[in-house]
Coordinates of C-alpha atoms and ligand atoms in Angstrom, one line a residue:
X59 CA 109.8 141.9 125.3
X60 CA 107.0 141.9 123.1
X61 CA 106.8 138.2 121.8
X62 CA 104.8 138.1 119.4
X63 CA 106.7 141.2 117.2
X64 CA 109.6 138.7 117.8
X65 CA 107.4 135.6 116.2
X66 CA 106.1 137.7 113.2
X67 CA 109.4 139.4 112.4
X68 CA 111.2 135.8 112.0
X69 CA 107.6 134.4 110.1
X70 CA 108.4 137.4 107.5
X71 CA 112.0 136.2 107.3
X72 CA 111.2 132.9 106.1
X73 CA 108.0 134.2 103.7
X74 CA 111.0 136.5 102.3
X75 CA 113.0 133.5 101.7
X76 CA 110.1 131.8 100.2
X77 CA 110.5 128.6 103.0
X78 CA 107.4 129.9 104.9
X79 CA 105.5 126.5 105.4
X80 CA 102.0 126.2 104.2
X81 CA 100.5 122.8 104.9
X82 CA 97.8 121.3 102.6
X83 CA 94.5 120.8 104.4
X84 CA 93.6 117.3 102.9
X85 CA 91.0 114.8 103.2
X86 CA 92.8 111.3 101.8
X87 CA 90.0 108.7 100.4
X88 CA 90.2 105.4 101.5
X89 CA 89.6 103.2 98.6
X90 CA 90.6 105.8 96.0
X91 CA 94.1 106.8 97.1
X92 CA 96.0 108.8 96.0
X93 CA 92.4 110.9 95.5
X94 CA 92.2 113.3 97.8
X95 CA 90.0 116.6 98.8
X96 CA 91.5 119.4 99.3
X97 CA 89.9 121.9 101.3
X98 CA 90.7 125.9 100.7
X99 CA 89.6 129.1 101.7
X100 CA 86.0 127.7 102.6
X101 CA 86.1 125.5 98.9
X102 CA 87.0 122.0 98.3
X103 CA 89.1 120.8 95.5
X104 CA 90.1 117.3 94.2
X105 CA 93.3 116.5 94.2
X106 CA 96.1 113.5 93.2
X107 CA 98.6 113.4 95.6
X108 CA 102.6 112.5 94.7
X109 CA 104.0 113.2 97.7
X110 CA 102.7 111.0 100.2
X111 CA 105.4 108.1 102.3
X112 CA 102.2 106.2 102.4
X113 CA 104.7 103.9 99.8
X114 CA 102.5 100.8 99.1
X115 CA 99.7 102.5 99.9
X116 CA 98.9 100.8 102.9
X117 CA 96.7 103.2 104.8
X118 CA 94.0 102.0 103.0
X119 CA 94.5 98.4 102.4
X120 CA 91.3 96.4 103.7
X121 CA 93.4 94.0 106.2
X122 CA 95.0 97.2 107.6
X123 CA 91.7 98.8 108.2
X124 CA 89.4 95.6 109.3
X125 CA 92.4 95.0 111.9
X126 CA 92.0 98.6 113.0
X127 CA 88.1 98.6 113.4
X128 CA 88.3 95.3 114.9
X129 CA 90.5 97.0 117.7
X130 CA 88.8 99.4 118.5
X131 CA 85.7 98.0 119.0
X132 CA 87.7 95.0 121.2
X133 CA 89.3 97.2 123.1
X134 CA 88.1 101.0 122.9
X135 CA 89.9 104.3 121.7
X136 CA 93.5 105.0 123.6
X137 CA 96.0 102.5 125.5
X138 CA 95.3 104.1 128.6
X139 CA 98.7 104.9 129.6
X140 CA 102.6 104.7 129.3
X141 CA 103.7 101.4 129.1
X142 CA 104.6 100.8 132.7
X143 CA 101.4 102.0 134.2
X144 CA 98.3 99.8 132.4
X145 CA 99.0 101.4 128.7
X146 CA 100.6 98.3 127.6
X147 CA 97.8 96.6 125.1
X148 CA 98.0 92.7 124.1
X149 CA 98.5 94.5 120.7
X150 CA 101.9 96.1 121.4
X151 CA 103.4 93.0 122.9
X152 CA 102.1 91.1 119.2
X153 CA 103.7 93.8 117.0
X154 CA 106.8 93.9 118.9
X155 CA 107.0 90.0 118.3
X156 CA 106.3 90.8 114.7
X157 CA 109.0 93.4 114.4
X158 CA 111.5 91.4 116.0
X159 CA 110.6 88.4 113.6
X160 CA 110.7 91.3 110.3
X161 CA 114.1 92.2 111.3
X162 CA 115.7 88.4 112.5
X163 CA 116.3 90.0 115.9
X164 CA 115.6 89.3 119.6
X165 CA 113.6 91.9 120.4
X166 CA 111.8 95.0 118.9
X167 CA 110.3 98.1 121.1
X168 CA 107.7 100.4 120.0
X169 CA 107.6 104.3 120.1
X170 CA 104.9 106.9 119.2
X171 CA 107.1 107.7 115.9
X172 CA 110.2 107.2 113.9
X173 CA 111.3 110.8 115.3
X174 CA 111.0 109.7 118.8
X175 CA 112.9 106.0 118.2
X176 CA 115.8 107.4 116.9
X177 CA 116.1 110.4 119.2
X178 CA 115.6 108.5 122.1
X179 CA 117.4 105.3 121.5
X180 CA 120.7 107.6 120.3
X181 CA 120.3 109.5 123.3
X182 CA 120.2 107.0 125.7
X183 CA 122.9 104.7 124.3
X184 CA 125.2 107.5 123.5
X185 CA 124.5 108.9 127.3
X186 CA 124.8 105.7 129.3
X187 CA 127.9 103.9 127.2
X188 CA 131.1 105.5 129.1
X189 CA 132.8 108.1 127.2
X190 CA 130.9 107.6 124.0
X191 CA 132.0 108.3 120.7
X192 CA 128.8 108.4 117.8
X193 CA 130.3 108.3 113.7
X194 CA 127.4 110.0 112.2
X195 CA 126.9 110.2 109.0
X196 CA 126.6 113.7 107.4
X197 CA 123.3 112.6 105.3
X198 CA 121.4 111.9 108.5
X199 CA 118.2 112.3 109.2
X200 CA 117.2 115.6 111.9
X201 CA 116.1 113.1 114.7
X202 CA 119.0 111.2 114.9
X203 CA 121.3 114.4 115.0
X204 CA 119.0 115.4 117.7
X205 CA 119.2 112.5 119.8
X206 CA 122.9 112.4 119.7
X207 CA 123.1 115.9 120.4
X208 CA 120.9 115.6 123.4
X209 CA 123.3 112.8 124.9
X210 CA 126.2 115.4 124.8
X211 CA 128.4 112.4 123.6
X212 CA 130.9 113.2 121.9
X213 CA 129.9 113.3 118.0
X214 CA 131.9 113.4 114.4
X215 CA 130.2 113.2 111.3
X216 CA 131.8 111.6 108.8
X217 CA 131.3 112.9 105.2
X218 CA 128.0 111.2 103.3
X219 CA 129.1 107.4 102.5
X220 CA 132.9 108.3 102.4
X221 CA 134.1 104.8 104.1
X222 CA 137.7 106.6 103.8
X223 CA 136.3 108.9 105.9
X224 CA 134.9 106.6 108.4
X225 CA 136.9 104.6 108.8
X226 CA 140.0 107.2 109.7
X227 CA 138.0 108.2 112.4
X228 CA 137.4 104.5 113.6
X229 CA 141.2 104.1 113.2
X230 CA 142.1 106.5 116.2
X231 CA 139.4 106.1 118.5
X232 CA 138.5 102.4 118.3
X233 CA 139.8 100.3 121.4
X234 CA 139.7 103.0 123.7
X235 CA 136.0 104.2 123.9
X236 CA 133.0 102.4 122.9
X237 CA 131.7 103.6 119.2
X238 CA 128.1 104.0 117.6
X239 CA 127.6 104.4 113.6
X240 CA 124.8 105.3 112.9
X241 CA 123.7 105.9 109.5
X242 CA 120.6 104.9 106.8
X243 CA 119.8 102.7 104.3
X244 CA 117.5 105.0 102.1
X245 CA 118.6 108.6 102.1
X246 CA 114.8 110.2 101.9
X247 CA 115.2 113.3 100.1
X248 CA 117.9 112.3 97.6
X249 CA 117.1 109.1 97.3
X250 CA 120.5 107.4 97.4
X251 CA 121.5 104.0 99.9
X252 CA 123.8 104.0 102.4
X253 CA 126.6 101.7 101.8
X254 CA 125.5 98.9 104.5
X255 CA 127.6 96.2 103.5
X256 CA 131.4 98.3 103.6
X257 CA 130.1 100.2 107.1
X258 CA 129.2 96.6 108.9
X259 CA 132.7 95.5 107.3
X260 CA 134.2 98.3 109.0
X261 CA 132.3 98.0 112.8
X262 CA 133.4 94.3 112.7
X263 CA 136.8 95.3 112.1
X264 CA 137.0 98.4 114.6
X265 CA 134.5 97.0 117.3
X266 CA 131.7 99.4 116.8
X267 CA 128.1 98.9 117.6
X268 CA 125.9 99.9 114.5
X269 CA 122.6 101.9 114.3
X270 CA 120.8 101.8 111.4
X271 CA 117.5 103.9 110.0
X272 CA 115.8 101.9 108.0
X273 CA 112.6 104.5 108.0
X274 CA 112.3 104.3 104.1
X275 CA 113.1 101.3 103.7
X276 CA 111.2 99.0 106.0
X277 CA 108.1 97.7 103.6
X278 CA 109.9 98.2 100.3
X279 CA 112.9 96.4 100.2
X280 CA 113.6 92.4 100.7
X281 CA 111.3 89.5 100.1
X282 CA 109.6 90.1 103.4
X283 CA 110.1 94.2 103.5
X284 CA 112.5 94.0 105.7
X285 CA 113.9 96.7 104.1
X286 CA 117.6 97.4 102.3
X287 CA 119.6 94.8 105.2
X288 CA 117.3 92.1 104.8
X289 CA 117.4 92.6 100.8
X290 CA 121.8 92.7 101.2
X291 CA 121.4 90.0 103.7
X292 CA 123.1 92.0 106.3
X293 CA 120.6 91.9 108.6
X294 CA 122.5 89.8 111.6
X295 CA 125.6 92.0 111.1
X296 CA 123.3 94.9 112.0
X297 CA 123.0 95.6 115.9
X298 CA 119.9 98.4 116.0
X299 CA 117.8 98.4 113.0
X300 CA 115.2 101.0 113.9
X301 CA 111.8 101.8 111.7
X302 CA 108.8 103.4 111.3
X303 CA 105.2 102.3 110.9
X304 CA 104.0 105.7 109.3
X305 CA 105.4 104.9 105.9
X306 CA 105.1 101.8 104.3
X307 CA 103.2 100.4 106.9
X308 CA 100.5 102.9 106.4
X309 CA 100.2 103.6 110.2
X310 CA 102.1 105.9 112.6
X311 CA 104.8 105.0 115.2
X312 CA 108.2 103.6 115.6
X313 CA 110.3 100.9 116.9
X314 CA 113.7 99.8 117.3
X315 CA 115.1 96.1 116.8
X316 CA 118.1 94.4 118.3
X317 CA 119.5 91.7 121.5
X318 CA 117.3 91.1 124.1
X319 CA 119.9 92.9 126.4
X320 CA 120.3 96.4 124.2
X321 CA 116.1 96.2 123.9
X322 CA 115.7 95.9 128.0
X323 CA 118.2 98.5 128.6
X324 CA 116.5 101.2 126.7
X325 CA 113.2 100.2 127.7
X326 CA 114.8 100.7 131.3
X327 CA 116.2 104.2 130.8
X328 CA 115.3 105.8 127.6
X329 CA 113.0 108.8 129.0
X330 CA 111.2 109.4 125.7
X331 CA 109.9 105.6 125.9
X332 CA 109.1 105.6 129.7
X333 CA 107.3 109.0 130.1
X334 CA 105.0 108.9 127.0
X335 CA 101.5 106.7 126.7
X336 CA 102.1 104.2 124.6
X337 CA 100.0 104.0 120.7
X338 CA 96.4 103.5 120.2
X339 CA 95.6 99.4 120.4
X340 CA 94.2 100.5 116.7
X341 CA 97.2 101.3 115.5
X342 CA 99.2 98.6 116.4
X343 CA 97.3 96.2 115.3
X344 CA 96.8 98.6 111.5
X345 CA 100.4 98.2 112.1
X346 CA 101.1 93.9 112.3
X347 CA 98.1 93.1 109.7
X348 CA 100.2 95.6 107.0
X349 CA 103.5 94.0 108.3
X350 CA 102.2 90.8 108.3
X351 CA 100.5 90.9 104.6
X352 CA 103.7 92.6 103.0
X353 CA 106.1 89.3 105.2
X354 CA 104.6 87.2 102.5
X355 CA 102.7 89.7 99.6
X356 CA 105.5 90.8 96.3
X357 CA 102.3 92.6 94.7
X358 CA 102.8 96.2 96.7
X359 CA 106.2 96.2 95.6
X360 CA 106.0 95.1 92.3
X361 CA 103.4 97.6 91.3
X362 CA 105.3 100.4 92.7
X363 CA 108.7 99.7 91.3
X364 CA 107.1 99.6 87.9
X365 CA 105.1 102.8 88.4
X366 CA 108.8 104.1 89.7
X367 CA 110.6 102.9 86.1
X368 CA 107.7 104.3 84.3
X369 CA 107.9 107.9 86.0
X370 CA 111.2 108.1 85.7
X371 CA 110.8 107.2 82.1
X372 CA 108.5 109.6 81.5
X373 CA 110.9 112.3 82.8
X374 CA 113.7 110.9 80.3
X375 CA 111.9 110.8 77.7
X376 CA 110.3 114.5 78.4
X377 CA 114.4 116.0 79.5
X378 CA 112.9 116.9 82.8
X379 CA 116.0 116.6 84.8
X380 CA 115.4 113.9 88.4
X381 CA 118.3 112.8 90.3
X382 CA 119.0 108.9 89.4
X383 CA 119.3 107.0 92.5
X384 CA 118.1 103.2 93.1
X385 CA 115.2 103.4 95.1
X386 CA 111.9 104.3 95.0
X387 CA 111.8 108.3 95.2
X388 CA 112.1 110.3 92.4
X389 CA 113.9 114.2 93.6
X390 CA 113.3 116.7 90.7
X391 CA 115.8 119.6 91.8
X392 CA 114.5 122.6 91.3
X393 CA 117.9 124.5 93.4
X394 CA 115.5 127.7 94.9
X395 CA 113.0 128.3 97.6
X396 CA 111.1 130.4 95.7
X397 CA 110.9 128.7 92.0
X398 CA 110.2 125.2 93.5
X399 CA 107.1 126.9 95.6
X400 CA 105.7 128.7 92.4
X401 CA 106.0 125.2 90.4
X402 CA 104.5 123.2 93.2
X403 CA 101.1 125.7 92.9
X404 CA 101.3 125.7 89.7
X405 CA 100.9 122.0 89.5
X406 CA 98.1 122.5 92.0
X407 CA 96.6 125.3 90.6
X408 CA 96.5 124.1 87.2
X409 CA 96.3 120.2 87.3
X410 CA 95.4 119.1 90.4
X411 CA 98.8 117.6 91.0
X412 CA 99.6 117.7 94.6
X413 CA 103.8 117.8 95.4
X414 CA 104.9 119.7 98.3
X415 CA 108.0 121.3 97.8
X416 CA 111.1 120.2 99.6
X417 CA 112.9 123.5 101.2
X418 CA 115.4 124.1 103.8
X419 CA 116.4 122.8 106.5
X420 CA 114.6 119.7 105.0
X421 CA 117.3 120.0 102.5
X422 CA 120.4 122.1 101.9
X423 CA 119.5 125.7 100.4
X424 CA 120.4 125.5 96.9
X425 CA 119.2 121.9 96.5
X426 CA 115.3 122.6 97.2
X427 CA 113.1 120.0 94.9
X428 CA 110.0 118.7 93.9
X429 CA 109.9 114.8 95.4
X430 CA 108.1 112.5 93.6
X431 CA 106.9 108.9 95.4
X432 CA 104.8 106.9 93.2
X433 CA 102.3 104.5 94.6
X434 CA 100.9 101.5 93.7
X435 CA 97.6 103.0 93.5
X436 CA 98.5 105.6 90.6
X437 CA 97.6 104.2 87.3
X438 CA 98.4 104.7 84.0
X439 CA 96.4 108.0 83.7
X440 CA 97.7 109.2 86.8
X441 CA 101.4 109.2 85.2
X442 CA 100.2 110.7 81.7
X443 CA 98.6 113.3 83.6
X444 CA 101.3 114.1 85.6
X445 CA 103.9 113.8 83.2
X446 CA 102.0 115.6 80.7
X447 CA 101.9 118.6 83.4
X448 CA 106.0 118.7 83.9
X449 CA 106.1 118.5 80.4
X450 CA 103.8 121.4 79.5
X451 CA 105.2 123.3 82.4
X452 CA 108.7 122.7 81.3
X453 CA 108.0 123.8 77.7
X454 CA 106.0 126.9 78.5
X455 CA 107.8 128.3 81.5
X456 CA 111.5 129.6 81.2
X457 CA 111.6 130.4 84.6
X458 CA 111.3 126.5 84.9
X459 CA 113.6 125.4 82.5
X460 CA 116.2 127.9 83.5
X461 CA 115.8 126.8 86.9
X462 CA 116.3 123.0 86.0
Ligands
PLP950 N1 114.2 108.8 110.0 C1 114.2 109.2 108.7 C2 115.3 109.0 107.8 C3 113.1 110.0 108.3 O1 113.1 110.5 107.0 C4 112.0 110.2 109.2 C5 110.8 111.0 108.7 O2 110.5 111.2 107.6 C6 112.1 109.7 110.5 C7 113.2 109.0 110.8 C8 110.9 109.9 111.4 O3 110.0 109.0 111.2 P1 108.4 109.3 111.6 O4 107.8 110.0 110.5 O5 107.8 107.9 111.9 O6 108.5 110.1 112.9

């Protein structure tokens, strides 16, 4: 077979479908965020990033990065190993204590990212709890679909927050087989919340253990970030609440939060925990000084809700169409491959306006977007400039207003 003619030939497929991924080379400026360079074809160019899940804008908040320099030069570069074999760091074991404590639970255990959290933990619970059945819900995120497909459990997704749905499915099984939900609190691309409060009603009826993805949420939502449960007080009625540091923690990694028994038992057979060296001390300890500051600091939020209302504001006022939801993200749905690539360089090309756009299998076909996440750190110019730039684009361009 000659490989690479079998590469190239699916490469031009997706360049055909205009989904052929071209990431931005960027150099991100600590103390100017959301500045950034961007470097292309041998040039550099300054751009404002709108993309970024760095929510609060963390990743360059002077606790996060003191703890981080401090780290390193207490106690070098990498951990050294997986957890079992010397790459547990004095750091982990703190940030694991300050998880737990975030999320009101027993115990908290760390992976190398959100990806590798849920895929592993769903995998492992779903594979060692006998004749398993997972309730997934249909908006979920690829690593959770991932890990439950892994476990070979047996799996139905339920439509997107249909608790009708649901709970017909909980109605035949429950009883006779052990049942996982697992769903989110903040549905990334569109923006929506899951509905946390009628799903935990329903797994304390039924008997169902629930897994929740609190990815975007962790950080932004509840007096001490953590996230949508602790803001609907549901936290206790939870059993998993799984994270990541890599958003509004500013950091990278992931963790997942429950009993001391369900915490042991996947630290005791998940692979994808036991087989992998464990994060850089640096990082967690970027990752408890930004948990720590945002248990007890409403500023980070407060400025970014505000520079959410005024965005979205903006876009009313202007007739740019953005899908309302609650939160914090602000999807402008463009609905083809193509046309949201063109008005993503555009933006670029024109203003400086970095947004990446959102294709399949990120999202369905026919939904592709522009995503918006304001930060804390854009000021008032930042938003004139970028809504003047939708604004001029949507005026001049018909291929952009038909599109919309
Ligand atoms: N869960 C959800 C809902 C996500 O959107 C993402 C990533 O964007 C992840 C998990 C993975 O988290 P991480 O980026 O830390 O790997």
């Amino acid at each position: 077979m000659n490989f690479d003619a079998f590469f190239n030939e699916k490469l031009e497929g997706l360049k055909k479908e205009g989904r052929y991924r071209v990431f931005m080379d960027l150099e991100r400026h600590a103390g100017q965020f959301p500045r950034a360079t961007r470097h292309v074809d041998g040039q550099q160019k300054p751009v404002t990033v709108w993309c970024s899940n760095d929510y609060l804008s963390m990743g360059q908040h002077p606790a996060v990065m003191a703890a981080m320099h401090e780290a390193i030069d207490r106690c070098g570069a990498g951990a050294g190993g997986t957890r079992n074999i010397s790459g547990t760091n004095h750091y982990h074991v703190l940030l694991e204590a300050e998880l737990a404590d975030l999320h009101g639970k027993e115990a908290a255990l760390l992976f190398n990212s959100g990806y590798m959290s849920n895929w592993t933990t769903l995998s492992t619970l779903a594979t060692g709890l006998p004749n398993a059945l997972v309730l997934s819900d249909a908006g979920n995120h690829a690593s959770m679909i991932e890990g439950i497909r892994h476990s070979k459990a047996e799996r139905i997704i339920f439509k997107h927050n249909d608790m009708a749905d649901l709970e017909s499915h909980l109605k035949i099984h429950s009883g006779k087989r052990p049942i996982i939900i697992v769903f989110e609190s903040v549905y990334s691309m569109d923006g929506d919340f899951g509905k946390l409060a009628e799903i935990v009603t329903l797994a304390e009826k039924y008997g169902a253990l629930t897994y929740l993805d609190e990815v975007h949420g962790v950080g932004l939502y509840g007096k001490r970030g953590g996230g949508l449960a602790e803001k609907l007080g549901l936290m206790h009625r939870i059993d998993v609440i799984e994270g990541t540091l890599a958003k509004a923690f500013g950091v990278v990694g992931g963790y997942i939060t429950g009993s001391a028994a369900l915490i042991d038992y996947v630290r005791s057979f998940a692979s994808g925990f036991i087989f992998s060296s464990s994060l850089p001390p640096a990082v967690a300890a970027g990752a408890i000084a930004a948990i720590k500051h945002l248990k007890v600091s409403q500023m980070e939020r407060e400025a970014l809700f505000a520079r959410v209302s005024a965005v979205r504001a903006g876009l009313e006022r202007m007739g740019i169409p953005h899908m309302p939801n609650p939160s914090h993200i602000v999807p402008v749905r463009v609905g083809d491959a193509a046309k949201c690539k063109w008005i993503s360089d555009y933006l670029l090309d024109h203003d400086g306006i970095y947004i990446q756009p959102i294709n399949y299998p990120t999202v369905a076909r026919g939904t592709e977007r522009l995503r918006i996440t304001p930060q804390p750190c854009h000021s008032e110019e930042d938003i004139a400039h970028l809504l003047k730039s939708l604004n001029a684009l949507w005026q001049q361009c018909a291929l952009a207003r038909a599109v919309a």
